[in-house]
Amino acid sequence: MLFLVAFAAWAVVRAANPEAVGTEKPMELAFINAILRSPNFPPHDPWLSGYAISYYYFGYVIIAMLAKFTGTAGGIAFNLGISLIFALSACGAFGLVYNLFECIETGSWSYICPN
């Protein structure tokens, strides 16, 4: 439930401001589009013609793969990928805080710091 709420909330935020401007967003969008258009791997570098991407691109491959499966364009997949990362981070943070409070409440730290 938390995942769906966080994903939907951030998708609404990205829908209100969908452009990929500033910081590394243009590069990320270019990598997703390059992966979607490359016939083989490693994908072609969108900035240096004739060369392969010389950067860590596994996360972009995951988003591009989801775009291929769903038939979405690169720009839409980019914004949904940002929402996906936000929702996964929210779930991870919730799990961490929940477990820390559970340890504080029960006083049981044995599985975190064994003697």
mmCIF file of C-alpha atoms in Angstrom:
data_model
loop_
_atom_site.group_PDB
_atom_site.id
_atom_site.type_symbol
_atom_site.label_atom_id
_atom_site.label_comp_id
_atom_site.label_asym_id
_atom_site.label_seq_id
_atom_site.Cartn_x
_atom_site.Cartn_y
_atom_site.Cartn_z
ATOM 1 C CA MET A 1 0.000 0.000 0.000
ATOM 2 C CA LEU A 2 2.838 2.361 0.880
ATOM 3 C CA PHE A 3 4.498 1.642 -2.448
ATOM 4 C CA LEU A 4 1.343 2.444 -4.419
ATOM 5 C CA VAL A 5 0.675 5.655 -2.497
ATOM 6 C CA ALA A 6 4.273 6.878 -2.843
ATOM 7 C CA PHE A 7 4.418 5.899 -6.519
ATOM 8 C CA ALA A 8 1.116 7.612 -7.332
ATOM 9 C CA ALA A 9 1.997 10.728 -5.346
ATOM 10 C CA TRP A 10 5.347 11.181 -7.067
ATOM 11 C CA ALA A 11 3.846 10.371 -10.457
ATOM 12 C CA VAL A 12 1.414 13.254 -9.903
ATOM 13 C CA VAL A 13 4.312 15.526 -8.958
ATOM 14 C CA ARG A 14 6.236 14.503 -12.095
ATOM 15 C CA ALA A 15 3.092 14.905 -14.226
ATOM 16 C CA ALA A 16 2.843 18.515 -13.075
ATOM 17 C CA ASN A 17 6.501 19.115 -14.006
ATOM 18 C CA PRO A 18 7.542 16.443 -16.545
ATOM 19 C CA GLU A 19 10.415 18.165 -18.316
ATOM 20 C CA ALA A 20 13.906 16.759 -18.003
ATOM 21 C CA VAL A 21 15.813 19.979 -17.346
ATOM 22 C CA GLY A 22 18.681 20.604 -14.976
ATOM 23 C CA THR A 23 21.205 18.435 -13.152
ATOM 24 C CA GLU A 24 21.691 15.057 -14.866
ATOM 25 C CA LYS A 25 18.147 14.550 -16.137
ATOM 26 C CA PRO A 26 18.966 15.230 -19.826
ATOM 27 C CA MET A 27 21.795 12.684 -19.664
ATOM 28 C CA GLU A 28 19.539 10.105 -18.002
ATOM 29 C CA LEU A 29 16.833 10.590 -20.608
ATOM 30 C CA ALA A 30 19.423 10.353 -23.382
ATOM 31 C CA PHE A 31 20.742 7.083 -21.952
ATOM 32 C CA ILE A 32 17.248 5.588 -21.731
ATOM 33 C CA ASN A 33 16.537 6.588 -25.335
ATOM 34 C CA ALA A 34 19.927 5.276 -26.476
ATOM 35 C CA ILE A 35 19.252 1.928 -24.815
ATOM 36 C CA LEU A 36 15.792 1.775 -26.386
ATOM 37 C CA ARG A 37 17.248 2.467 -29.853
ATOM 38 C CA SER A 38 20.434 0.398 -29.726
ATOM 39 C CA PRO A 39 20.239 -2.880 -31.660
ATOM 40 C CA ASN A 40 22.874 -4.542 -29.440
ATOM 41 C CA PHE A 41 24.821 -4.128 -26.223
ATOM 42 C CA PRO A 42 26.683 -2.153 -25.036
ATOM 43 C CA PRO A 43 24.311 0.613 -26.150
ATOM 44 C CA HIS A 44 25.527 3.452 -28.323
ATOM 45 C CA ASP A 45 26.701 6.598 -26.570
ATOM 46 C CA PRO A 46 24.267 9.459 -27.291
ATOM 47 C CA TRP A 47 27.031 12.057 -26.882
ATOM 48 C CA LEU A 48 29.938 10.389 -28.701
ATOM 49 C CA SER A 49 28.885 8.912 -32.029
ATOM 50 C CA GLY A 50 30.301 5.520 -32.875
ATOM 51 C CA TYR A 51 31.220 4.594 -29.312
ATOM 52 C CA ALA A 52 29.496 2.647 -26.568
ATOM 53 C CA ILE A 53 28.285 4.185 -23.326
ATOM 54 C CA SER A 54 31.232 4.230 -20.931
ATOM 55 C CA TYR A 55 29.177 4.796 -17.800
ATOM 56 C CA TYR A 56 27.216 2.707 -15.318
ATOM 57 C CA TYR A 57 23.957 2.120 -17.163
ATOM 58 C CA PHE A 58 22.306 -0.894 -15.498
ATOM 59 C CA GLY A 59 19.609 1.219 -13.826
ATOM 60 C CA TYR A 60 18.790 2.779 -17.172
ATOM 61 C CA VAL A 61 18.556 -0.692 -18.708
ATOM 62 C CA ILE A 62 15.947 -1.647 -16.119
ATOM 63 C CA ILE A 63 13.839 1.435 -16.881
ATOM 64 C CA ALA A 64 14.262 0.934 -20.636
ATOM 65 C CA MET A 65 13.278 -2.736 -20.270
ATOM 66 C CA LEU A 66 10.100 -1.717 -18.446
ATOM 67 C CA ALA A 67 9.431 0.806 -21.221
ATOM 68 C CA LYS A 68 9.820 -1.919 -23.857
ATOM 69 C CA PHE A 69 7.506 -4.301 -21.972
ATOM 70 C CA THR A 70 4.793 -1.670 -21.547
ATOM 71 C CA GLY A 71 5.247 0.036 -24.915
ATOM 72 C CA THR A 72 5.876 3.459 -23.395
ATOM 73 C CA ALA A 73 8.013 6.221 -24.842
ATOM 74 C CA GLY A 74 11.372 7.082 -23.305
ATOM 75 C CA GLY A 75 10.174 10.351 -21.759
ATOM 76 C CA ILE A 76 7.234 8.729 -20.018
ATOM 77 C CA ALA A 77 9.386 5.826 -18.845
ATOM 78 C CA PHE A 78 11.911 8.326 -17.477
ATOM 79 C CA ASN A 79 9.287 10.047 -15.312
ATOM 80 C CA LEU A 80 7.765 6.742 -14.200
ATOM 81 C CA GLY A 81 11.274 5.519 -13.360
ATOM 82 C CA ILE A 82 11.794 8.496 -11.073
ATOM 83 C CA SER A 83 8.477 7.671 -9.390
ATOM 84 C CA LEU A 84 9.562 4.033 -9.080
ATOM 85 C CA ILE A 85 12.821 4.970 -7.361
ATOM 86 C CA PHE A 86 10.953 7.298 -4.999
ATOM 87 C CA ALA A 87 8.419 4.597 -4.059
ATOM 88 C CA LEU A 88 11.117 1.961 -3.516
ATOM 89 C CA SER A 89 13.079 4.409 -1.350
ATOM 90 C CA ALA A 90 9.969 5.188 0.695
ATOM 91 C CA CYS A 91 9.383 1.469 1.306
ATOM 92 C CA GLY A 92 13.017 0.944 2.304
ATOM 93 C CA ALA A 93 12.985 3.922 4.679
ATOM 94 C CA PHE A 94 9.720 2.756 6.228
ATOM 95 C CA GLY A 95 11.098 -0.742 6.783
ATOM 96 C CA LEU A 96 14.258 0.597 8.399
ATOM 97 C CA VAL A 97 12.411 2.960 10.741
ATOM 98 C CA TYR A 98 9.806 0.310 11.601
ATOM 99 C CA ASN A 99 12.484 -2.219 12.535
ATOM 100 C CA LEU A 100 14.433 0.337 14.589
ATOM 101 C CA PHE A 101 11.316 1.272 16.558
ATOM 102 C CA GLU A 102 10.514 -2.407 17.031
ATOM 103 C CA CYS A 103 13.979 -2.959 18.492
ATOM 104 C CA ILE A 104 13.621 0.044 20.799
ATOM 105 C CA GLU A 105 10.183 -1.089 21.958
ATOM 106 C CA THR A 106 11.147 -4.684 22.686
ATOM 107 C CA GLY A 107 14.720 -3.977 23.775
ATOM 108 C CA SER A 108 15.863 -6.797 21.489
ATOM 109 C CA TRP A 109 19.097 -5.855 19.733
ATOM 110 C CA SER A 110 20.581 -9.364 19.615
ATOM 111 C CA TYR A 111 20.119 -9.865 15.868
ATOM 112 C CA ILE A 112 21.633 -6.454 15.070
ATOM 113 C CA CYS A 113 24.660 -6.571 17.390
ATOM 114 C CA PRO A 114 25.284 -10.166 18.478
ATOM 115 C CA ASN A 115 27.590 -10.680 21.481
#
